[in-house]
Coordinates of C-alpha atoms in Angstrom, one line a residue:
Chain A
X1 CA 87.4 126.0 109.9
X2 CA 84.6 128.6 111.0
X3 CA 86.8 130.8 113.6
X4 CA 83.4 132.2 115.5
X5 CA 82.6 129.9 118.4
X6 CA 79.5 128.4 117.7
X7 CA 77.1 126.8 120.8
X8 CA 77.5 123.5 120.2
X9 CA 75.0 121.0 122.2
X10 CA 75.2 117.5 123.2
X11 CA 71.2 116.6 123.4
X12 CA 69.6 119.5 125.3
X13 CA 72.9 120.0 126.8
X14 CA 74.5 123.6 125.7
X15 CA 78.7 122.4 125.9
X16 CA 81.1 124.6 127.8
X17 CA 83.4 126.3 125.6
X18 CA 86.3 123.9 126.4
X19 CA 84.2 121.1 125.6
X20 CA 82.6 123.1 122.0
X21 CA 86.1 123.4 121.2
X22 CA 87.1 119.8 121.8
X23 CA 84.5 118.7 119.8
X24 CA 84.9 120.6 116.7
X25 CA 88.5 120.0 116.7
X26 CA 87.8 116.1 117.2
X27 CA 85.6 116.4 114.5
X28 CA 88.4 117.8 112.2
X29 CA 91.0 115.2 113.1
X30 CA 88.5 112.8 112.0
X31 CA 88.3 113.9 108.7
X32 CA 91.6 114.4 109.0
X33 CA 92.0 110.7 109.8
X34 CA 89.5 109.8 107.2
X35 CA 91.4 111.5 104.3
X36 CA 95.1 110.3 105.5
X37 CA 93.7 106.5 106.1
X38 CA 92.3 106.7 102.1
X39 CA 95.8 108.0 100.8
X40 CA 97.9 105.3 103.3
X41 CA 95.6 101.9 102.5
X42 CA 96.1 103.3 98.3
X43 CA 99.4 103.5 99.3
X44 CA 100.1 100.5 100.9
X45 CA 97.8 98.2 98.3
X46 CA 100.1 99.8 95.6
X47 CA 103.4 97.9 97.3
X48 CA 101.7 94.8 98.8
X49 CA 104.0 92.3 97.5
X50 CA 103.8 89.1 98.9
X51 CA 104.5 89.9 102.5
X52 CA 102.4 88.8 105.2
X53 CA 102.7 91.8 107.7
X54 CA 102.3 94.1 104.5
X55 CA 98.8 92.6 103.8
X56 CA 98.0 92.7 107.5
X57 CA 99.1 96.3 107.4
X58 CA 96.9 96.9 104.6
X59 CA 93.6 95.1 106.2
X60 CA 94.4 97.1 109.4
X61 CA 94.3 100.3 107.8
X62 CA 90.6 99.6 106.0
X63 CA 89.6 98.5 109.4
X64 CA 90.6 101.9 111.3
X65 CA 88.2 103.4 109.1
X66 CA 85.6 102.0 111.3
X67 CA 86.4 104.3 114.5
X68 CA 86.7 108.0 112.8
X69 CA 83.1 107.3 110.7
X70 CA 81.4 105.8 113.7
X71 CA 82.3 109.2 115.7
X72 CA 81.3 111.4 113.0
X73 CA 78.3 109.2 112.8
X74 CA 77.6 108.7 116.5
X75 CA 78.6 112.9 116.7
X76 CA 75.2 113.9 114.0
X77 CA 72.8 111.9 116.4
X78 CA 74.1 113.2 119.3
X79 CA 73.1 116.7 118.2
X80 CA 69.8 115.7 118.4
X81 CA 67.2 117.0 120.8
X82 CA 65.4 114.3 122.6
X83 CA 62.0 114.0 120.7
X84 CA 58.6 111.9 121.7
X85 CA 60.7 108.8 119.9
X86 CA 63.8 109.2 122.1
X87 CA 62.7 110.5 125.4
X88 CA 66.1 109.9 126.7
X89 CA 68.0 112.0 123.8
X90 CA 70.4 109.9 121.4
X91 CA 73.3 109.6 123.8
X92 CA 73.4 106.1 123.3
X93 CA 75.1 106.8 119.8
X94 CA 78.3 107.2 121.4
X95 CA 78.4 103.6 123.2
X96 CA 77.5 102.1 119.6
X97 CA 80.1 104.0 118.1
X98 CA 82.2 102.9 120.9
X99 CA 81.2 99.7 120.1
X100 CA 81.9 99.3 117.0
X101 CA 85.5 100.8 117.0
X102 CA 85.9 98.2 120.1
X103 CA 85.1 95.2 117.7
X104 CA 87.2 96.8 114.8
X105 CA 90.3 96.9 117.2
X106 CA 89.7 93.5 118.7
X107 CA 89.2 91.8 114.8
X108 CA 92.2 93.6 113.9
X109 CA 94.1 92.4 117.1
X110 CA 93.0 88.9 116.8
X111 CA 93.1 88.4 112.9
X112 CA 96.8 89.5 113.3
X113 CA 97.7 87.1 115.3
X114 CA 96.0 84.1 113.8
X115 CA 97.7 85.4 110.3
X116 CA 101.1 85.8 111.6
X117 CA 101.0 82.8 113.7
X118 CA 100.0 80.8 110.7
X119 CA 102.8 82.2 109.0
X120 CA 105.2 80.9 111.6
X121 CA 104.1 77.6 111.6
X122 CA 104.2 77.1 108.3
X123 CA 107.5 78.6 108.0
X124 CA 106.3 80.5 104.9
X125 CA 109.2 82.2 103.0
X126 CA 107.9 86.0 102.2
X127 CA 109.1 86.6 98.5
X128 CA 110.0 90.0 98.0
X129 CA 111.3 90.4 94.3
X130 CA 112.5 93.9 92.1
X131 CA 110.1 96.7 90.9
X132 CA 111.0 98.6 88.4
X133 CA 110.8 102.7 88.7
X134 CA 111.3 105.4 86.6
X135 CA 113.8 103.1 84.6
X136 CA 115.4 101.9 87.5
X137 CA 115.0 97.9 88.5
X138 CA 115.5 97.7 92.5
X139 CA 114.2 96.0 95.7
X140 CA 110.8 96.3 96.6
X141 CA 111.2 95.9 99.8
X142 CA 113.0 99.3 99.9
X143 CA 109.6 100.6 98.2
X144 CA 107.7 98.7 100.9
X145 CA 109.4 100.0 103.8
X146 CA 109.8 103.6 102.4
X147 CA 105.7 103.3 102.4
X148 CA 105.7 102.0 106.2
X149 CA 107.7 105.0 107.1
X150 CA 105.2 107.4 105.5
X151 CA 102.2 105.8 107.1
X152 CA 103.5 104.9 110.6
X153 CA 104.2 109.0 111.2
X154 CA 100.6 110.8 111.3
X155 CA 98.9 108.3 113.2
X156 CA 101.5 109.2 116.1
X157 CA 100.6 112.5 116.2
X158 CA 96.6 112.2 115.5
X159 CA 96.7 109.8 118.3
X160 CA 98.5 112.2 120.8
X161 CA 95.8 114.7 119.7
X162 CA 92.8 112.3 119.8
X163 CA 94.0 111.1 123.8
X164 CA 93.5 114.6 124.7
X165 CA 90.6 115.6 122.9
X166 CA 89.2 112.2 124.7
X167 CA 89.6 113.4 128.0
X168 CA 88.4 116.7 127.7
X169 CA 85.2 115.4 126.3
X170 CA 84.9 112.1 127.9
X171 CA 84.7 110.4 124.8
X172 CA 85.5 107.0 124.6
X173 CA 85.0 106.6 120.9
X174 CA 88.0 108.9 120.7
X175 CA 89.9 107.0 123.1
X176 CA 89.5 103.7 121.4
X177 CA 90.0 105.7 118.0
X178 CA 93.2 106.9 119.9
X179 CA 94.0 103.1 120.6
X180 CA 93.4 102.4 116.7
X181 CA 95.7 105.2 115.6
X182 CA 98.4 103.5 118.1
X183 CA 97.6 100.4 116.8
X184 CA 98.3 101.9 113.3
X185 CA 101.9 103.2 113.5
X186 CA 102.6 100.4 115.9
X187 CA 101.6 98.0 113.0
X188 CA 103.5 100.5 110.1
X189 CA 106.6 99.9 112.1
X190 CA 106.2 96.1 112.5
X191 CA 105.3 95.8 109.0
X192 CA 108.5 97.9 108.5
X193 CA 110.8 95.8 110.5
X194 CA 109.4 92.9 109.1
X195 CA 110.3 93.9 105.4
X196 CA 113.7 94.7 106.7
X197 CA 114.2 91.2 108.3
X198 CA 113.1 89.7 105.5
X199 CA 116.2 91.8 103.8
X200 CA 118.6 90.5 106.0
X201 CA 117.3 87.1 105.0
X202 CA 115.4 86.2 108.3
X203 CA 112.3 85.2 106.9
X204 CA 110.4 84.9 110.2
X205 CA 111.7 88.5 111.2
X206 CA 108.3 89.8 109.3
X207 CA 105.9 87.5 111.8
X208 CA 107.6 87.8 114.8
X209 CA 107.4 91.4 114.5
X210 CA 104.0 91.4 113.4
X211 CA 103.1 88.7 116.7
X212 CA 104.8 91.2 119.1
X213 CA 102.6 94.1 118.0
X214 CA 99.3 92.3 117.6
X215 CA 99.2 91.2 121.2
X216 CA 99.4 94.4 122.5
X217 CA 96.6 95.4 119.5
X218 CA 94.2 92.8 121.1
X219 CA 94.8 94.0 124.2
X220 CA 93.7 97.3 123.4
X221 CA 90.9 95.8 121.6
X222 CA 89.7 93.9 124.8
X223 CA 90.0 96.6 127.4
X224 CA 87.7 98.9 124.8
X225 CA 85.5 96.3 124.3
X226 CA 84.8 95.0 128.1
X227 CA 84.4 99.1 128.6
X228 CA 81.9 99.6 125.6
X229 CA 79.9 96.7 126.6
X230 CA 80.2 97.5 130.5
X231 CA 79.1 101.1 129.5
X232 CA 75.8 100.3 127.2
X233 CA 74.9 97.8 129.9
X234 CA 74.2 100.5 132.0
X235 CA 77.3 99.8 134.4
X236 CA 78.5 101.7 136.6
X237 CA 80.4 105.4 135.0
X238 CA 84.0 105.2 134.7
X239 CA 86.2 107.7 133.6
X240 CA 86.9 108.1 129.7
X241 CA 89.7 105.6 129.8
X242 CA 88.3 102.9 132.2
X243 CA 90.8 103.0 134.6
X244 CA 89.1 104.5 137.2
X245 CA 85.2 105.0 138.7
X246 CA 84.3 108.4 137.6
X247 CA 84.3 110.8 140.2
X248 CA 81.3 113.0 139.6
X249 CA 79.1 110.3 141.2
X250 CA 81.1 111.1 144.6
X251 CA 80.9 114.2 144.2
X252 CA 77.1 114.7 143.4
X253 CA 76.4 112.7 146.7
X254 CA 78.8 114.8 148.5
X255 CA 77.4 118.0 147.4
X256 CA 74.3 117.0 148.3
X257 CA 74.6 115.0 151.5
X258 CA 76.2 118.5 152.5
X259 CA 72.9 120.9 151.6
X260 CA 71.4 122.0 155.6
X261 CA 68.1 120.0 155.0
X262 CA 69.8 117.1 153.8
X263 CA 70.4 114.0 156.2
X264 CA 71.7 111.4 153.4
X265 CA 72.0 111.2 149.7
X266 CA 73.1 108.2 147.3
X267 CA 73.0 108.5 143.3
X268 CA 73.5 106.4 140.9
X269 CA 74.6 107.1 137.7
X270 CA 74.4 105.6 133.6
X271 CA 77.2 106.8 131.5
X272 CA 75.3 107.9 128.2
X273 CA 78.6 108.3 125.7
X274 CA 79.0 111.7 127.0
X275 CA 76.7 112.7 129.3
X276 CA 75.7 111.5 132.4
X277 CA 72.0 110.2 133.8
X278 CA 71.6 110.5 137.2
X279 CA 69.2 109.7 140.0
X280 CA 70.1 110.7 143.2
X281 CA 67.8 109.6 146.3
X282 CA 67.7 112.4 149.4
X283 CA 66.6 111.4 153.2
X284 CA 65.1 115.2 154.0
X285 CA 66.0 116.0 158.0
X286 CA 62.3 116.9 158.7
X287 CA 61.0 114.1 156.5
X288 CA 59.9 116.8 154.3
X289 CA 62.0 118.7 151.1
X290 CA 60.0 122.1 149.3
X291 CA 59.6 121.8 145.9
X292 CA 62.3 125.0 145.8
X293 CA 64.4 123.0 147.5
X294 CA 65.1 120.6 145.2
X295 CA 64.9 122.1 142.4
X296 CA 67.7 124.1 144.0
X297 CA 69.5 121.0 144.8
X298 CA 68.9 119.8 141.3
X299 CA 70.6 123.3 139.6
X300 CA 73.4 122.5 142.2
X301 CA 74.6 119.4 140.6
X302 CA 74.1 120.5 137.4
X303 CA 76.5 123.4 137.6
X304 CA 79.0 120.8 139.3
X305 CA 80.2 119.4 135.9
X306 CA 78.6 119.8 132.0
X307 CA 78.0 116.1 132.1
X308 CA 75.0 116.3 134.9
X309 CA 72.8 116.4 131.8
X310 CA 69.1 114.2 133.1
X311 CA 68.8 114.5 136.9
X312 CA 66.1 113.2 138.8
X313 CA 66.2 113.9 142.7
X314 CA 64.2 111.8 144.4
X315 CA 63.2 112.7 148.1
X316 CA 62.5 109.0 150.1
X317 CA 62.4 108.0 153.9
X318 CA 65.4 106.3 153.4
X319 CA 67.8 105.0 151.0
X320 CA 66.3 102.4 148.9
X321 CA 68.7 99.6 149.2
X322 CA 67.6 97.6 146.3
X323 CA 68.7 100.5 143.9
X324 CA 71.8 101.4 145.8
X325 CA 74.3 98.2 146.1
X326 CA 77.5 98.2 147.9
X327 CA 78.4 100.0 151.1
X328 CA 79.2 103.7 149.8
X329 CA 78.4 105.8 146.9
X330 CA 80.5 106.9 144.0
X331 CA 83.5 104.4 143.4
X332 CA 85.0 103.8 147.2
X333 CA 83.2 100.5 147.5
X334 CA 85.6 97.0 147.4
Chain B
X1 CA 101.6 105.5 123.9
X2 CA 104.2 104.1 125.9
X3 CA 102.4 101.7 127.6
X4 CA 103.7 98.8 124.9
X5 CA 107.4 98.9 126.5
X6 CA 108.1 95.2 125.9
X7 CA 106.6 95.3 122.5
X8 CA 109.0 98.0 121.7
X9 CA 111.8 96.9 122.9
X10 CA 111.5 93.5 121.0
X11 CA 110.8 95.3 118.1
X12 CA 113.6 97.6 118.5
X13 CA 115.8 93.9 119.8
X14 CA 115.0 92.6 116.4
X15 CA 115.8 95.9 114.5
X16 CA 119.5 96.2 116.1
X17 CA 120.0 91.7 115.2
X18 CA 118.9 92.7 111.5
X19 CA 121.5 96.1 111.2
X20 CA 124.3 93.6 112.5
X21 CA 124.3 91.7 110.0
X22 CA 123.9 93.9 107.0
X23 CA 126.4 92.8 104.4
X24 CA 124.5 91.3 101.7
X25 CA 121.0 93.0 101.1
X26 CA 118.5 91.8 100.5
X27 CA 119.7 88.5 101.7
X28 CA 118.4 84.6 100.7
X29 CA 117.5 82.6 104.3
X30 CA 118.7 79.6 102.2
X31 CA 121.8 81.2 100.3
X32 CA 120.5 80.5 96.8
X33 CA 122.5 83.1 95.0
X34 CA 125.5 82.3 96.8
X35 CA 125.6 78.6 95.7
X36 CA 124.8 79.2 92.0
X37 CA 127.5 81.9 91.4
X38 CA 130.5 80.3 90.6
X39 CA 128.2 76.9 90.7
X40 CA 125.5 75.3 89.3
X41 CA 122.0 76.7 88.6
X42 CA 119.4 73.7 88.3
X43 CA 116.7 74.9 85.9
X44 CA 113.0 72.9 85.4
X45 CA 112.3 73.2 82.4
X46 CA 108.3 72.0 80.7
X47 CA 107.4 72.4 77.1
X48 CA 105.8 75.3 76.1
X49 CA 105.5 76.2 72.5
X50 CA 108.2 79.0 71.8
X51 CA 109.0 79.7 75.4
X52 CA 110.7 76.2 76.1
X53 CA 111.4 73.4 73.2
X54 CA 112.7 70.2 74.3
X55 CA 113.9 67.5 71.9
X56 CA 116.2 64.1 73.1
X57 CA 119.5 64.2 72.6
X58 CA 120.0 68.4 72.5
X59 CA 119.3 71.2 75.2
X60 CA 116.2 72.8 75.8
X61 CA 115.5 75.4 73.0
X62 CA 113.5 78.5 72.9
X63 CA 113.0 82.1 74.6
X64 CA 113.7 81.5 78.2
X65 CA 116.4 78.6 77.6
X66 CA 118.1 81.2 76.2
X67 CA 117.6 84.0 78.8
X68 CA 118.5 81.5 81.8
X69 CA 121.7 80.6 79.8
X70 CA 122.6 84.3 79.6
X71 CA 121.8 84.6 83.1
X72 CA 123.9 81.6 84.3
X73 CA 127.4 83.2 82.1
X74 CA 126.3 86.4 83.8
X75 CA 126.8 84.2 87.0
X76 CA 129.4 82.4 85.7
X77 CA 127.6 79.2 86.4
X78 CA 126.5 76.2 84.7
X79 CA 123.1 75.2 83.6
X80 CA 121.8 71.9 84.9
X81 CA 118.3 70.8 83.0
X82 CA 116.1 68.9 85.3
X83 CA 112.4 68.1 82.7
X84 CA 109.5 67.7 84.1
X85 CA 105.4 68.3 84.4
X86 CA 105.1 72.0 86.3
X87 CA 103.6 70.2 89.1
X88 CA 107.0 68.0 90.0
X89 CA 108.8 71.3 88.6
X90 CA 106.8 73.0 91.7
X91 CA 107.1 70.4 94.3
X92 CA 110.8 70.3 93.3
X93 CA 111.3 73.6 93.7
X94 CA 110.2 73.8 97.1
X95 CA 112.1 70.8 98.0
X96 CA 115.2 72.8 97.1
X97 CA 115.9 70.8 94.4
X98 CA 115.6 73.4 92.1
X99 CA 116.5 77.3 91.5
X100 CA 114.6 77.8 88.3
X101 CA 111.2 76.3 86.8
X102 CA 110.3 77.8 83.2
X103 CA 107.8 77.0 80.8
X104 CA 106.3 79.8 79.6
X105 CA 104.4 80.4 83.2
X106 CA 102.2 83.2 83.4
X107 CA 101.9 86.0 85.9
X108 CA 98.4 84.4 86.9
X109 CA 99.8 81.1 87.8
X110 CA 98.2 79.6 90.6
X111 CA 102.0 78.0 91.8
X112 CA 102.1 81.7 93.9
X113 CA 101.2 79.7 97.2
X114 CA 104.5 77.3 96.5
X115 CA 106.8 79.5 94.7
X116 CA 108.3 83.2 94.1
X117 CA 107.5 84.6 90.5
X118 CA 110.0 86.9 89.0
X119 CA 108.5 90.4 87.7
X120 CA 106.7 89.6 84.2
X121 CA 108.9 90.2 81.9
X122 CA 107.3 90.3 78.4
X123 CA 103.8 90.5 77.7
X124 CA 102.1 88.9 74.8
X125 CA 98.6 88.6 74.2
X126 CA 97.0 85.0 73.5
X127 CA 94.3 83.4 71.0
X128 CA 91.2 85.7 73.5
X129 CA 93.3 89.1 73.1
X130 CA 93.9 88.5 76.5
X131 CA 97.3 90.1 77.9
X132 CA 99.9 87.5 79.0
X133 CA 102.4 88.6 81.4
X134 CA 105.5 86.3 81.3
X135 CA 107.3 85.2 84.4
X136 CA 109.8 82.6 86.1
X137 CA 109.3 80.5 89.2
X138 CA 112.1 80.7 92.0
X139 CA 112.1 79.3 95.4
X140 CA 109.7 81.5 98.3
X141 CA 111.6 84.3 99.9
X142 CA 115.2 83.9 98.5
X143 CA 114.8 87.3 97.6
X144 CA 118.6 88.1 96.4
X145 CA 118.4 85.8 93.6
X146 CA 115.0 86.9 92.7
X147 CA 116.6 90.1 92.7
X148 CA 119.3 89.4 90.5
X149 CA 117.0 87.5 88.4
X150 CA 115.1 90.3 88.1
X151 CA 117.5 93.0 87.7
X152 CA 118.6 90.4 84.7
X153 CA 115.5 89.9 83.2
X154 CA 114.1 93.6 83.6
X155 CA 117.2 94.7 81.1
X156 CA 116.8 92.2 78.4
X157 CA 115.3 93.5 75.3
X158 CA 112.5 89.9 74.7
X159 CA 110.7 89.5 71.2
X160 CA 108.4 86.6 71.6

């Protein structure tokens, strides 16, 4: 780790210090991730077996590779100036990372279920036999869930760290790569459990368990793929974990509906992955704004949050309706 | 990350059900090992060169005739012969009307999808110099007498 605080930029946008920091510690849990996910799916292939949840545990793992490489991928574009190619900067790399670790949770969710389900309804008998070690012949399933245990315990903590990271950067790939690492140890503890059952002689113990958990994974899955899809289509922005309209719209309309020369001011805003693209509208009292004043106005906004990255004020005679639905700005409408 | 209550508390349901009943472990859903010992084991048995020999009149000869009827004294169980192709040896098996199939199966069988294998227990190489890793069939998922099998076969000392 370089100790010296470096700038760090998203774009033409020079990140707070929080934010610098954030980012180069998300970047380290990544590889972090990366590294630990490479040592879990070797261990985990090495103890397969013949159980179902095992395998499913196993396919999970290679998909939660997706998320940490599409952020480390999606965080080199961002970096990027905006050139004569990309007028609008390469912000966008964050919703396709998003994206993509949307779909990789949602497969993983939904591929879970089928293959458990399947199991179920065939009433297939897992077959867990002996493995011999260091001279010693004994259950694998003890070997099994001795791996499970290993795996299930980093994910909880790089996922605690990841939530936070998300929030401080508004980062949704994190988030979802939060969800992932959930998903992870939820599934290590399934798989776990399942193996155990399967001890006890419950054969369906193994599905069941891995059916409770993969619900919940599809869920995830869903909510992270309605947000990445809602997001690059330009909807509305929310706040980094979709459960609420983001607020810096509100407030930019605020700040500026409260200048002396303002009468009213509506925005609307494009969440770019990180940073926000706004265009706010402004009714001048005399009819008339100086060019000072607005660009006044415009430094304003921008020192309201980081994410006021591409601002355009535009003065008008009145609100333009048809790029302003709903009754209020911000998120107070319905 | 607590936002999966119910899932954890099933999860955690199921883990408490599967600690109460922790005698035997691991544990056959269909009690194999429990009615061979003392009992009978019902072996399948197909021809197979030195593996399995079977003429009329005498029991089945060879390698693993003689490892199952080591493993059924271990057991203290008798040995019931049931011949057959390996495909009514399989479909028998997982109609629970057998414990055992041998024949010289290898650790590539295709049978995985109907029934257990034991851990390969000899390898031999065939006519291609191609390694041969020698198994048994048991029913899916009674695991404790796979294990015992296992454990069994695992310390027997095998010259093909």
């Amino acid at each position: 780790m370089r100790s010296a605080v470096k700038e760090a930029h998203f774009g033409h946008t020079t990140l707070p210090d929080e934010q610098a920091q954030a980012l180069r510690k998300a970047v380290k849990f990544e590889w972090i991730t990366v590294g630990f996910l490479a040592i879990s799916t070797t261990i985990v292939f090495l103890v397969l077996g013949n159980s179902q949840v095992m395998k499913a545990a196993w396919i999970e793992d290679l998909l939660s590779f997706l998320p940490p490489i599409s952020f480390l991928v999606a965080v080199h574009f961002i970096k990027r100036p905006p050139s004569i190619r990309h007028p609008y900067g390469y912000h966008r790399a964050t919703g396709i990372a998003h994206l993509v670790a949307a779909v990789a949770l949602s497969v993983m969710g939904a591929y879970l279920i089928l293959d458990s389900g399947l199991g179920l309804l065939k009433a297939e008998h897992p077959t867990i036999g002996a493995v011999t070690l260091f001279g010693q012949t004994f259950w694998l399933g003890w070997l099994m869930m001795a791996a499970m245990a290993l795996t299930a315990v980093p994910p909880v903590y790089l996922g605690l760290v990841k939530m936070k990271l998300a929030r401080s950067l508004h980062d949704k790939v994190l988030y979802a790569d939060a969800d992932m690492n959930k998903a992870d140890w939820m599934t290590a503890a399934a798989a776990g459990v399942g193996v155990a059952g399967i001890g006890m002689g419950l054969w369906w113990a193994d599905a069941v368990a891995a059916l409770i958990i993969s619900v919940s994974i599809l869920r995830d899955g869903i909510k992270n793929l309605r947000s990445a899809v809602g997001a690059l289509a330009d909807a509305r922005a929310m706040t980094y974990d979709d459960a609420d309209t983001h607020p810096l719209t509100g407030d930019i309309d605020r700040y500026l509906s409260g200048l002396p020369w303002v009468s009213e001011a509506r925005s609307r805003t494009r969440d770019e992955g990180h940073v926000f693209h706004i265009e706010s509208f402004v009714v001048p009292k005399k009819k008339a704004a100086t060019l000072q004043q607005l660009e006044d106005a415009r430094e304003g906004c921008i020192e309201l949050d980081w994410k006021v990255q591409d601002m355009v004020i535009v003065p008008v005679a009145q609100l333009p309706d048809e790029f302003l639905p709903g009754p209020t700005s911000g998120g107070e409408e319905d | 990350m607590f936002k999966h209550r119910p899932a954890c508390i099933a999860v955690m349901a199921i883990l408490l059900l599967m600690l109460s009943a922790c005698s035997h472990y691991p544990a056959d859903p269909d009690k194999t090992l429990e009615k061979v010992t003392d009992g009978t084991i019902r072996v399948g048995v197909t021809e197979n060169q030195k593996w399995v020999q079977l003429e009329d009149g005498t029991e089945p000869q060879g390698i693993e005739p003689d490892l199952l009827r080591d493993f059924a004294s271990q057991l203290n169980a008798d040995v019931e012969w049931h011949q057959g192709s390996e495909h009514e040896l399989v479909q028998d098996l997982k109609h629970d009307e057998l414990d055992v199939v041998i024949g010289g199966i290898a650790g590539n069988t295709p049978w995985t999808t109907h029934a257990g294998l034991s851990r390969p227990y000899v390898e031999t190489k065939d006519e291609r110099g191609t390694t041969v890793q020698h198994v048994m069939l048991v029913p899916l998922g009674e695991n404790a007498f796979l294990l015992r099998l296992d454990k069994f076969l695992q310390a027997q000392e095998v010259r093909p």
